Each structure stands twice: as structure tokens, then as C-alpha cells.
CSV table of N, CA and C in Angstrom, one decimal:
chain,number,residue,atom,x,y,z
Q,1,UNK,N,39.8,108.2,-16.2
Q,1,UNK,CA,41.1,108.2,-15.7
Q,1,UNK,C,41.4,109.5,-15.0
Q,2,UNK,N,41.0,110.6,-15.7
Q,2,UNK,CA,41.3,111.9,-15.2
Q,2,UNK,C,40.5,112.1,-13.9
Q,3,UNK,N,39.3,111.5,-13.8
Q,3,UNK,CA,38.5,111.6,-12.6
Q,3,UNK,C,39.2,110.9,-11.4
Q,4,UNK,N,39.8,109.8,-11.7
Q,4,UNK,CA,40.5,109.0,-10.7
Q,4,UNK,C,41.7,109.7,-10.2
Q,5,UNK,N,42.5,110.3,-11.1
Q,5,UNK,CA,43.6,111.1,-10.7
Q,5,UNK,C,43.2,112.3,-9.8
Q,6,UNK,N,42.1,113.0,-10.2
Q,6,UNK,CA,41.6,114.1,-9.5
Q,6,UNK,C,41.2,113.7,-8.1
Q,7,UNK,N,40.5,112.6,-8.0
Q,7,UNK,CA,40.1,112.1,-6.7
Q,7,UNK,C,41.3,111.8,-5.8
Q,8,UNK,N,42.3,111.1,-6.4
Q,8,UNK,CA,43.5,110.8,-5.7
Q,8,UNK,C,44.2,112.0,-5.2
Q,9,UNK,N,44.4,113.0,-6.0
Q,9,UNK,CA,45.1,114.2,-5.6
Q,9,UNK,C,44.3,114.9,-4.5
Q,10,UNK,N,42.9,114.9,-4.6
Q,10,UNK,CA,42.1,115.6,-3.6
Q,10,UNK,C,42.2,114.9,-2.3
Q,11,UNK,N,42.2,113.6,-2.3
Q,11,UNK,CA,42.3,112.8,-1.0
Q,11,UNK,C,43.7,113.1,-0.4
Q,12,UNK,N,44.7,113.0,-1.2
Q,12,UNK,CA,46.1,113.3,-0.8
Q,12,UNK,C,46.2,114.7,-0.2
Q,13,UNK,N,45.7,115.7,-0.9
Q,13,UNK,CA,45.7,117.0,-0.3
Q,13,UNK,C,45.0,117.2,1.0
Q,14,UNK,N,43.8,116.6,1.0
Q,14,UNK,CA,43.0,116.6,2.3
Q,14,UNK,C,43.7,115.9,3.4
Q,15,UNK,N,44.3,114.8,3.1
Q,15,UNK,CA,45.1,114.0,4.2
Q,15,UNK,C,46.3,114.8,4.7
Q,16,UNK,N,47.0,115.5,3.8
Q,16,UNK,CA,48.2,116.3,4.2
Q,16,UNK,C,47.7,117.5,5.0
Q,17,UNK,N,46.6,118.1,4.6
Q,17,UNK,CA,46.1,119.3,5.3
Q,17,UNK,C,45.6,118.9,6.7
Q,18,UNK,N,44.8,117.9,6.8
Q,18,UNK,CA,44.3,117.5,8.1
Q,18,UNK,C,45.5,117.0,9.1
Q,19,UNK,N,46.4,116.3,8.5
Q,19,UNK,CA,47.5,115.8,9.3
Q,19,UNK,C,48.4,117.0,9.8
Q,20,UNK,N,48.6,118.0,9.0
Q,20,UNK,CA,49.4,119.2,9.4
Q,20,UNK,C,48.7,120.0,10.5
Q,21,UNK,N,47.4,119.8,10.7
Q,21,UNK,CA,46.7,120.6,11.7
Q,21,UNK,C,46.9,120.0,13.1
Q,22,UNK,N,47.4,118.8,13.2
Q,22,UNK,CA,47.6,118.2,14.5
Q,22,UNK,C,48.7,119.0,15.2
Q,23,UNK,N,48.6,119.2,16.5
Q,23,UNK,CA,49.7,119.9,17.2
Q,23,UNK,C,50.9,119.0,17.3
Q,24,UNK,N,52.1,119.6,17.3
Q,24,UNK,CA,53.3,118.9,17.4
Q,24,UNK,C,53.5,118.4,18.9
Q,25,UNK,N,54.4,117.5,19.1
Q,25,UNK,CA,54.7,117.0,20.4
Q,25,UNK,C,55.2,118.2,21.3
Q,26,UNK,N,56.0,119.1,20.7
Q,26,UNK,CA,56.5,120.3,21.4
Q,26,UNK,C,55.3,121.2,21.9
Q,27,UNK,N,54.4,121.4,21.0
Q,27,UNK,CA,53.2,122.2,21.4
Q,27,UNK,C,52.4,121.5,22.5
Q,28,UNK,N,52.2,120.2,22.3
Q,28,UNK,CA,51.5,119.4,23.4
Q,28,UNK,C,52.3,119.5,24.7
Q,29,UNK,N,53.6,119.4,24.6
Q,29,UNK,CA,54.4,119.4,25.8
Q,29,UNK,C,54.2,120.7,26.6
Q,30,UNK,N,54.2,121.8,25.8
Q,30,UNK,CA,54.0,123.1,26.4
Q,30,UNK,C,52.6,123.2,27.1
Q,31,UNK,N,51.6,122.7,26.4
Q,31,UNK,CA,50.2,122.7,26.9
Q,31,UNK,C,50.1,121.8,28.2
Q,32,UNK,N,50.8,120.7,28.2
Q,32,UNK,CA,50.8,119.8,29.4
Q,32,UNK,C,51.5,120.5,30.6
Q,33,UNK,N,52.6,121.2,30.3
Q,33,UNK,CA,53.3,121.9,31.4
Q,33,UNK,C,52.4,123.0,31.9
Q,34,UNK,N,51.7,123.7,31.1
Q,34,UNK,CA,50.7,124.7,31.5
Q,34,UNK,C,49.6,124.1,32.4
Q,35,UNK,N,49.1,123.0,31.9
Q,35,UNK,CA,48.1,122.3,32.7
Q,35,UNK,C,48.6,121.9,34.1
Q,36,UNK,N,49.8,121.4,34.1
Q,36,UNK,CA,50.4,121.0,35.4
Q,36,UNK,C,50.5,122.1,36.4
Q,37,UNK,N,50.9,123.3,35.9
Q,37,UNK,CA,51.1,124.5,36.7
Q,37,UNK,C,49.8,124.9,37.3
Q,38,UNK,N,48.7,124.6,36.7
Q,38,UNK,CA,47.4,125.0,37.1
Q,38,UNK,C,46.8,124.1,38.2
Q,39,UNK,N,47.4,123.0,38.5
Q,39,UNK,CA,47.0,122.0,39.5
Q,39,UNK,C,47.4,122.6,40.9
Q,40,UNK,N,46.5,122.9,41.8
Q,40,UNK,CA,46.9,123.4,43.1
Q,40,UNK,C,47.6,122.3,43.9
Q,41,UNK,N,48.7,122.7,44.6
Q,41,UNK,CA,49.4,121.8,45.5
Q,41,UNK,C,50.2,120.8,44.9
Q,42,UNK,N,50.5,120.9,43.6
Q,42,UNK,CA,51.3,119.9,42.9
Q,42,UNK,C,52.8,120.0,43.4
Q,43,UNK,N,53.4,118.9,43.8
Q,43,UNK,CA,54.7,118.9,44.3
Q,43,UNK,C,55.8,119.1,43.2
Q,44,UNK,N,56.9,119.6,43.6
Q,44,UNK,CA,58.0,119.7,42.6
Q,44,UNK,C,58.4,118.3,42.2
Q,45,UNK,N,59.0,118.1,41.1
Q,45,UNK,CA,59.5,116.8,40.7
Q,45,UNK,C,58.5,116.0,39.8
Q,46,UNK,N,57.4,116.6,39.5
Q,46,UNK,CA,56.5,115.9,38.6
Q,46,UNK,C,57.0,116.2,37.2
Q,47,UNK,N,57.3,115.2,36.4
Q,47,UNK,CA,57.9,115.3,35.1
Q,47,UNK,C,56.9,114.8,34.0
Q,48,UNK,N,56.8,115.6,32.9
Q,48,UNK,CA,55.9,115.1,31.8
Q,48,UNK,C,56.8,115.0,30.6
Q,49,UNK,N,56.5,114.1,29.7
Q,49,UNK,CA,57.1,114.0,28.4
Q,49,UNK,C,56.1,113.5,27.4
Q,50,UNK,N,56.1,114.2,26.3
Q,50,UNK,CA,55.1,113.9,25.2
Q,50,UNK,C,55.9,113.4,24.0
Q,51,UNK,N,55.5,112.2,23.6
Q,51,UNK,CA,56.1,111.5,22.4
Q,51,UNK,C,54.9,111.0,21.6
Q,52,UNK,N,54.9,111.3,20.3
Q,52,UNK,CA,53.9,110.8,19.4
Q,52,UNK,C,52.5,111.0,19.9
Q,53,UNK,N,52.3,112.2,20.6
Q,53,UNK,CA,50.9,112.5,21.1
Q,53,UNK,C,50.6,111.8,22.4
Q,54,UNK,N,51.5,111.1,23.0
Q,54,UNK,CA,51.2,110.4,24.3
Q,54,UNK,C,52.0,111.1,25.4
Q,55,UNK,N,51.3,111.6,26.4
Q,55,UNK,CA,51.9,112.2,27.6
Q,55,UNK,C,52.2,111.2,28.7
Q,56,UNK,N,53.5,111.1,29.1
Q,56,UNK,CA,53.9,110.2,30.2
Q,56,UNK,C,54.3,111.1,31.4
Q,57,UNK,N,53.6,110.8,32.5
Q,57,UNK,CA,53.8,111.5,33.7
Q,57,UNK,C,54.6,110.6,34.7
Q,58,UNK,N,55.6,111.2,35.4
Q,58,UNK,CA,56.4,110.5,36.4
Q,58,UNK,C,56.6,111.4,37.6
Q,59,UNK,N,56.9,110.9,38.7
Q,59,UNK,CA,57.2,111.6,39.9
Q,59,UNK,C,56.6,110.9,41.1
Q,60,UNK,N,56.6,111.7,42.2
Q,60,UNK,CA,56.0,111.1,43.5
Q,60,UNK,C,55.1,112.1,44.1
Q,61,UNK,N,53.9,111.7,44.5
Q,61,UNK,CA,53.0,112.5,45.3
Q,61,UNK,C,52.6,111.8,46.6
Q,62,UNK,N,51.9,112.5,47.5
Q,62,UNK,CA,51.6,111.9,48.8
Q,62,UNK,C,50.2,111.2,48.8
Q,63,UNK,N,49.3,111.6,47.9
Q,63,UNK,CA,48.0,111.0,47.9
Q,63,UNK,C,47.5,110.6,46.5
Q,64,UNK,N,46.5,109.7,46.5
Q,64,UNK,CA,45.9,109.3,45.3
Q,64,UNK,C,45.1,110.5,44.7
Q,65,UNK,N,44.6,111.3,45.5
Q,65,UNK,CA,43.8,112.5,45.0
Q,65,UNK,C,44.6,113.4,44.2
Q,66,UNK,N,45.9,113.7,44.7
Q,66,UNK,CA,46.8,114.5,43.9
Q,66,UNK,C,47.1,113.9,42.6
Q,67,UNK,N,47.4,112.6,42.6
Q,67,UNK,CA,47.7,111.9,41.4
Q,67,UNK,C,46.6,112.0,40.4
Q,68,UNK,N,45.4,111.8,40.9
Q,68,UNK,CA,44.2,111.8,40.0
Q,68,UNK,C,44.0,113.2,39.5
Q,69,UNK,N,44.2,114.3,40.3
Q,69,UNK,CA,44.0,115.6,39.8
Q,69,UNK,C,45.0,116.0,38.7
Q,70,UNK,N,46.2,115.5,38.8
Q,70,UNK,CA,47.2,115.8,37.8
Q,70,UNK,C,46.8,115.1,36.5
Q,71,UNK,N,46.4,113.8,36.6
Q,71,UNK,CA,46.0,113.1,35.4
Q,71,UNK,C,44.8,113.8,34.7
Q,72,UNK,N,43.8,114.2,35.5
Q,72,UNK,CA,42.6,114.9,35.0
Q,72,UNK,C,43.0,116.1,34.2
Q,73,UNK,N,43.9,116.9,34.8
Q,73,UNK,CA,44.3,118.2,34.2
Q,73,UNK,C,45.0,117.9,32.9
Q,74,UNK,N,45.9,116.9,32.9
Q,74,UNK,CA,46.6,116.6,31.6
Q,74,UNK,C,45.7,116.0,30.6
Q,75,UNK,N,44.8,115.2,30.9
Q,75,UNK,CA,43.8,114.6,30.0
Q,75,UNK,C,43.0,115.7,29.3
Q,76,UNK,N,42.8,116.8,29.9
Q,76,UNK,CA,42.0,117.9,29.3
Q,76,UNK,C,42.8,118.6,28.2
Q,77,UNK,N,44.0,118.3,28.0
Q,77,UNK,CA,44.8,119.0,27.0
Q,77,UNK,C,44.4,118.4,25.6
Q,78,UNK,N,43.9,119.3,24.8
Q,78,UNK,CA,43.4,118.9,23.5
Q,78,UNK,C,44.5,118.5,22.5
Q,79,UNK,N,44.3,117.4,21.8
Q,79,UNK,CA,45.3,116.9,20.9
Q,79,UNK,C,46.1,115.7,21.4
Q,80,UNK,N,46.1,115.4,22.7
Q,80,UNK,CA,46.8,114.3,23.2
Q,80,UNK,C,46.0,113.0,22.8
Q,81,UNK,N,46.8,112.0,22.5
Q,81,UNK,CA,46.2,110.7,22.2
Q,81,UNK,C,45.8,110.0,23.5
Q,82,UNK,N,46.7,110.0,24.4
Q,82,UNK,CA,46.5,109.4,25.7
Q,82,UNK,C,47.5,109.9,26.8
Q,83,UNK,N,47.2,109.5,28.0
Q,83,UNK,CA,48.1,109.9,29.2
Q,83,UNK,C,48.5,108.6,29.9
Q,84,UNK,N,49.8,108.4,30.0
Q,84,UNK,CA,50.4,107.3,30.8
Q,84,UNK,C,50.8,107.9,32.2
Q,85,UNK,N,50.0,107.6,33.2
Q,85,UNK,CA,50.2,108.2,34.5
Q,85,UNK,C,51.1,107.2,35.4
Q,86,UNK,N,52.4,107.4,35.4
Q,86,UNK,CA,53.3,106.6,36.1
Q,86,UNK,C,53.8,107.2,37.4
Q,87,UNK,N,52.9,108.2,37.9
Q,87,UNK,CA,53.2,108.8,39.2
Q,87,UNK,C,53.0,107.9,40.3
Q,88,UNK,N,54.0,107.8,41.3
Q,88,UNK,CA,53.9,106.9,42.4
Q,88,UNK,C,53.3,107.7,43.6
Q,89,UNK,N,52.5,107.0,44.4
Q,89,UNK,CA,51.9,107.6,45.6
Q,89,UNK,C,52.7,107.0,46.8
Q,90,UNK,N,53.4,107.9,47.5
Q,90,UNK,CA,54.2,107.5,48.7
Q,90,UNK,C,53.7,108.4,49.8
Q,91,UNK,N,52.9,107.9,50.8
Q,91,UNK,CA,52.5,108.7,51.9
Q,91,UNK,C,53.7,109.2,52.7
Q,92,UNK,N,53.6,110.4,53.3
Q,92,UNK,CA,54.7,110.8,54.2
Q,92,UNK,C,54.9,109.9,55.4
Q,93,UNK,N,56.1,109.8,55.8
Q,93,UNK,CA,56.4,109.0,57.0
Q,93,UNK,C,56.2,109.9,58.2
Q,94,UNK,N,55.4,109.4,59.1
Q,94,UNK,CA,55.1,110.2,60.4
Q,94,UNK,C,56.0,109.6,61.5
Q,95,UNK,N,56.8,110.5,62.1
Q,95,UNK,CA,57.6,110.1,63.2
Q,95,UNK,C,57.1,110.8,64.4
Q,96,UNK,N,56.8,110.0,65.4
Q,96,UNK,CA,56.2,110.5,66.6
Q,96,UNK,C,57.2,111.3,67.4
Q,97,UNK,N,56.8,112.3,68.2
Q,97,UNK,CA,57.7,113.0,69.1
Q,97,UNK,C,58.4,112.1,70.1
Q,98,UNK,N,59.5,112.4,70.6
Q,98,UNK,CA,60.3,111.6,71.6
Q,98,UNK,C,59.4,111.2,72.8
Q,99,UNK,N,58.7,112.1,73.4
Q,99,UNK,CA,57.9,111.8,74.6
Q,99,UNK,C,56.8,110.8,74.3
Q,100,UNK,N,56.2,110.9,73.1
Q,100,UNK,CA,55.2,109.9,72.7
Q,100,UNK,C,55.8,108.6,72.5
Q,101,UNK,N,57.0,108.5,71.9
Q,101,UNK,CA,57.7,107.3,71.6
Q,101,UNK,C,58.0,106.6,72.9
Q,102,UNK,N,58.6,107.4,73.9
Q,102,UNK,CA,59.0,106.8,75.1
Q,102,UNK,C,57.9,106.2,75.9
Q,103,UNK,N,56.8,107.0,76.1
Q,103,UNK,CA,55.6,106.5,76.8
Q,103,UNK,C,54.9,105.3,76.2
Q,104,UNK,N,54.8,105.4,74.9
Q,104,UNK,CA,54.1,104.3,74.2
Q,104,UNK,C,54.9,103.0,74.3
Q,105,UNK,N,56.2,103.1,74.0
Q,105,UNK,CA,57.0,101.9,74.0
Q,105,UNK,C,57.2,101.3,75.4
Q,106,UNK,N,57.4,102.2,76.4
Q,106,UNK,CA,57.6,101.7,77.8
Q,106,UNK,C,56.3,101.1,78.3
Q,107,UNK,N,55.2,101.6,78.0
Q,107,UNK,CA,53.9,101.0,78.5
Q,107,UNK,C,53.7,99.7,77.8
Q,108,UNK,N,54.0,99.6,76.5
Q,108,UNK,CA,53.8,98.3,75.8
Q,108,UNK,C,54.8,97.2,76.3
Q,109,UNK,N,56.0,97.6,76.6
Q,109,UNK,CA,57.0,96.7,77.2
Q,109,UNK,C,56.6,96.2,78.6
Q,110,UNK,N,56.0,97.1,79.4
Q,110,UNK,CA,55.6,96.7,80.7
Q,110,UNK,C,54.4,95.8,80.6
Q,111,UNK,N,53.5,96.1,79.7
Q,111,UNK,CA,52.3,95.2,79.6
Q,111,UNK,C,52.7,93.8,79.0
Q,112,UNK,N,53.7,93.8,78.2
Q,112,UNK,CA,54.2,92.5,77.7
Q,112,UNK,C,55.1,91.7,78.6
Q,113,UNK,N,55.5,92.4,79.7
Q,113,UNK,CA,56.4,91.7,80.7
Q,113,UNK,C,57.8,91.8,80.4
Q,114,UNK,N,58.2,92.7,79.5
Q,114,UNK,CA,59.6,92.9,79.2
Q,114,UNK,C,60.2,94.0,80.2
Q,115,UNK,N,60.3,93.6,81.4
Q,115,UNK,CA,60.8,94.6,82.5
Q,115,UNK,C,62.3,94.9,82.4
Q,116,UNK,N,63.0,94.0,81.8
Q,116,UNK,CA,64.5,94.2,81.8
Q,116,UNK,C,65.0,94.9,80.5
Q,117,UNK,N,64.0,95.4,79.7
Q,117,UNK,CA,64.4,96.1,78.5
Q,117,UNK,C,64.3,97.6,78.9
Q,118,UNK,N,65.4,98.3,78.6
Q,118,UNK,CA,65.5,99.7,78.9
Q,118,UNK,C,65.4,100.5,77.6
Q,119,UNK,N,64.5,101.5,77.6
Q,119,UNK,CA,64.3,102.3,76.4
Q,119,UNK,C,64.8,103.7,76.6
Q,120,UNK,N,65.5,104.2,75.6
Q,120,UNK,CA,66.0,105.6,75.5
Q,120,UNK,C,65.6,106.1,74.2
Q,121,UNK,N,65.2,107.4,74.1
Q,121,UNK,CA,64.7,108.0,72.9
Q,121,UNK,C,65.4,109.4,72.7
Q,122,UNK,N,66.0,109.6,71.5
Q,122,UNK,CA,66.5,110.9,71.2
Q,122,UNK,C,66.4,111.2,69.8
Q,123,UNK,N,65.7,112.3,69.4
Q,123,UNK,CA,65.5,112.7,68.0
Q,123,UNK,C,64.9,111.7,67.2
Q,124,UNK,N,63.9,111.0,67.8
Q,124,UNK,CA,63.2,110.0,67.0
Q,124,UNK,C,63.8,108.6,66.9
Q,125,UNK,N,65.0,108.5,67.5
Q,125,UNK,CA,65.8,107.2,67.5
Q,125,UNK,C,65.6,106.5,68.8
Q,126,UNK,N,65.1,105.3,68.8
Q,126,UNK,CA,64.9,104.5,70.0
Q,126,UNK,C,66.1,103.6,70.1
Q,127,UNK,N,66.7,103.6,71.3
Q,127,UNK,CA,67.8,102.7,71.6
Q,127,UNK,C,67.3,101.7,72.7
Q,128,UNK,N,67.4,100.4,72.5
Q,128,UNK,CA,67.0,99.4,73.4
Q,128,UNK,C,68.3,98.8,74.0
Q,129,UNK,N,68.3,98.8,75.3
Q,129,UNK,CA,69.4,98.2,76.1
Q,129,UNK,C,68.8,97.3,77.2
Q,130,UNK,N,69.6,96.6,77.9
Q,130,UNK,CA,69.1,95.7,78.9
Q,130,UNK,C,69.2,94.3,78.5
Q,131,UNK,N,68.4,93.4,79.1
Q,131,UNK,CA,68.4,92.0,78.8
Q,131,UNK,C,67.0,91.5,78.2
Q,132,UNK,N,67.1,90.5,77.4
Q,132,UNK,CA,65.9,89.9,76.9
Q,132,UNK,C,66.2,88.5,76.4
Q,133,UNK,N,65.1,87.7,76.4
Q,133,UNK,CA,65.3,86.3,75.9
Q,133,UNK,C,65.3,86.4,74.4
Q,134,UNK,N,66.1,85.5,73.8
Q,134,UNK,CA,66.3,85.5,72.4
Q,134,UNK,C,64.9,85.3,71.7
Q,135,UNK,N,64.1,84.5,72.3
Q,135,UNK,CA,62.8,84.2,71.7
Q,135,UNK,C,61.8,85.4,71.8
Q,136,UNK,N,62.1,86.4,72.6
Q,136,UNK,CA,61.3,87.6,72.7
Q,136,UNK,C,61.7,88.7,71.8
Q,137,UNK,N,62.9,88.6,71.2
Q,137,UNK,CA,63.4,89.7,70.4
Q,137,UNK,C,62.5,90.2,69.3
Q,138,UNK,N,61.9,89.3,68.5
Q,138,UNK,CA,61.0,89.7,67.4
Q,138,UNK,C,59.8,90.5,68.0
Q,139,UNK,N,59.2,90.1,69.1
Q,139,UNK,CA,58.1,90.8,69.6
Q,139,UNK,C,58.5,92.2,70.2
Q,140,UNK,N,59.7,92.2,70.8
Q,140,UNK,CA,60.3,93.5,71.3
Q,140,UNK,C,60.5,94.5,70.1
Q,141,UNK,N,61.1,94.0,69.1
Q,141,UNK,CA,61.3,94.9,67.9
Q,141,UNK,C,60.0,95.3,67.3
Q,142,UNK,N,59.0,94.4,67.2
Q,142,UNK,CA,57.7,94.8,66.7
Q,142,UNK,C,57.1,95.9,67.5
Q,143,UNK,N,57.1,95.8,68.8
Q,143,UNK,CA,56.5,96.8,69.7
Q,143,UNK,C,57.2,98.2,69.4
Q,144,UNK,N,58.5,98.1,69.4
Q,144,UNK,CA,59.3,99.4,69.2
Q,144,UNK,C,59.0,100.0,67.8
Q,145,UNK,N,58.9,99.2,66.8
Q,145,UNK,CA,58.7,99.8,65.5
Q,145,UNK,C,57.2,100.3,65.3
Q,146,UNK,N,56.3,99.7,66.0
Q,146,UNK,CA,54.9,100.1,65.8
Q,146,UNK,C,54.6,101.5,66.4
Q,147,UNK,N,55.6,102.0,67.2
Q,147,UNK,CA,55.4,103.3,67.7
Q,147,UNK,C,55.8,104.4,66.7
Q,148,UNK,N,56.2,104.0,65.6
Q,148,UNK,CA,56.7,104.9,64.5
Q,148,UNK,C,57.9,105.8,64.8
Q,149,UNK,N,59.0,105.2,65.2
Q,149,UNK,CA,60.2,106.0,65.4
Q,149,UNK,C,60.9,106.2,64.1
Q,150,UNK,N,61.9,107.0,64.1
Q,150,UNK,CA,62.8,107.2,62.9
Q,150,UNK,C,63.6,105.9,62.7
Q,151,UNK,N,64.1,105.4,63.8
Q,151,UNK,CA,65.0,104.2,63.8
Q,151,UNK,C,65.0,103.5,65.1
Q,152,UNK,N,65.2,102.2,65.1
Q,152,UNK,CA,65.3,101.4,66.4
Q,152,UNK,C,66.7,100.8,66.4
Q,153,UNK,N,67.5,101.1,67.4
Q,153,UNK,CA,68.8,100.6,67.6
Q,153,UNK,C,68.7,99.5,68.7
Q,154,UNK,N,69.1,98.3,68.3
Q,154,UNK,CA,69.0,97.1,69.2
Q,154,UNK,C,70.4,96.9,69.8
Q,155,UNK,N,70.5,97.2,71.1
Q,155,UNK,CA,71.7,97.0,71.9
Q,155,UNK,C,71.4,96.0,73.0
Q,156,UNK,N,70.4,95.2,72.9
Q,156,UNK,CA,70.0,94.3,73.9
Q,156,UNK,C,71.0,93.1,74.1
Q,157,UNK,N,71.1,92.7,75.3
Q,157,UNK,CA,71.9,91.5,75.6
Q,157,UNK,C,70.9,90.3,75.6
Q,158,UNK,N,71.1,89.3,74.7
Q,158,UNK,CA,70.2,88.2,74.6
Q,158,UNK,C,70.6,87.0,75.4
Q,159,UNK,N,69.7,86.4,76.0
Q,159,UNK,CA,69.9,85.2,76.8
Q,159,UNK,C,69.5,84.0,76.1
């Protein structure tokens, strides 16, 4: 009986000792933040939260490579159980210069036979005026939007 009690107390002591050696969520949070600062080119707005040894990452980056680099850096933190990478990849929107927009759209309209559509461009905003057939409107808008403007304003008169 004494042997059994001694074994039980020893196992309990060992369990408490080993469990108390685990880093706390706050210690892990600090280590994760340090790891994030070491990632080159990391954008602002990347947020980490550690709960019960699981690091959750959120925010927005421009490429999959940056997302992967962040995850790799955080996974290297000793003591974490796992990493939930909820970072979204949103590529930057490219808006062509006004001159490029004007020439691209005008050439495409001419090639498609939309001679009565007049194009004006200012600060990335394309304004369409003139006349067009109602059945051609979808194609006209597609051509204008494929040139990557900031916005397309449709002021066409439809027949």
C-alpha cells in the first residue's frame, strides 16, 4: 500500500513539474510577435493571437510567398501546439495610366466596330458617352473594364 501511495505521489509530482515547464500563452504570444518582426517585408496589420498553445494569424498580404514565410516563422516558435493561418492573400489592384487606358480602349472599340462610343479618361476613371445598341452594352463594358481602370462610368445613350 505504501508503495502504491509513493508511486502515485511521484507520478503526480512529475506531472505537475512537467506541466509547469510549458510556456504560458503570454510567453508564446511574445515569441510569436518576435518571430513576426523577423520576417522581411511583412505588412502592417498582421495580427497574432495565442490561446491554449495555438497561434491564430489574421490579416492581408499581397502574395502566397509572404503568407507562407509568416507561417514558417511562427511554426518555428517552440512550445506552440499548432498555427492557424487565416491570413488572406489579396493581390494589389493595378490601375493603368490614363494614356494607356485611352489608347487601349479606343483601339478595342474601333476593332469591335463601336465607332459611336466616345471615351474620356481622367485619373483612372473611364467615362463612356455617345450611342450604342442595347445588345452591345455588355461587350462595351467588358472591353472598358479589361483595360484595368479605376472605374467605368457608363453615360451611353442606348438604342
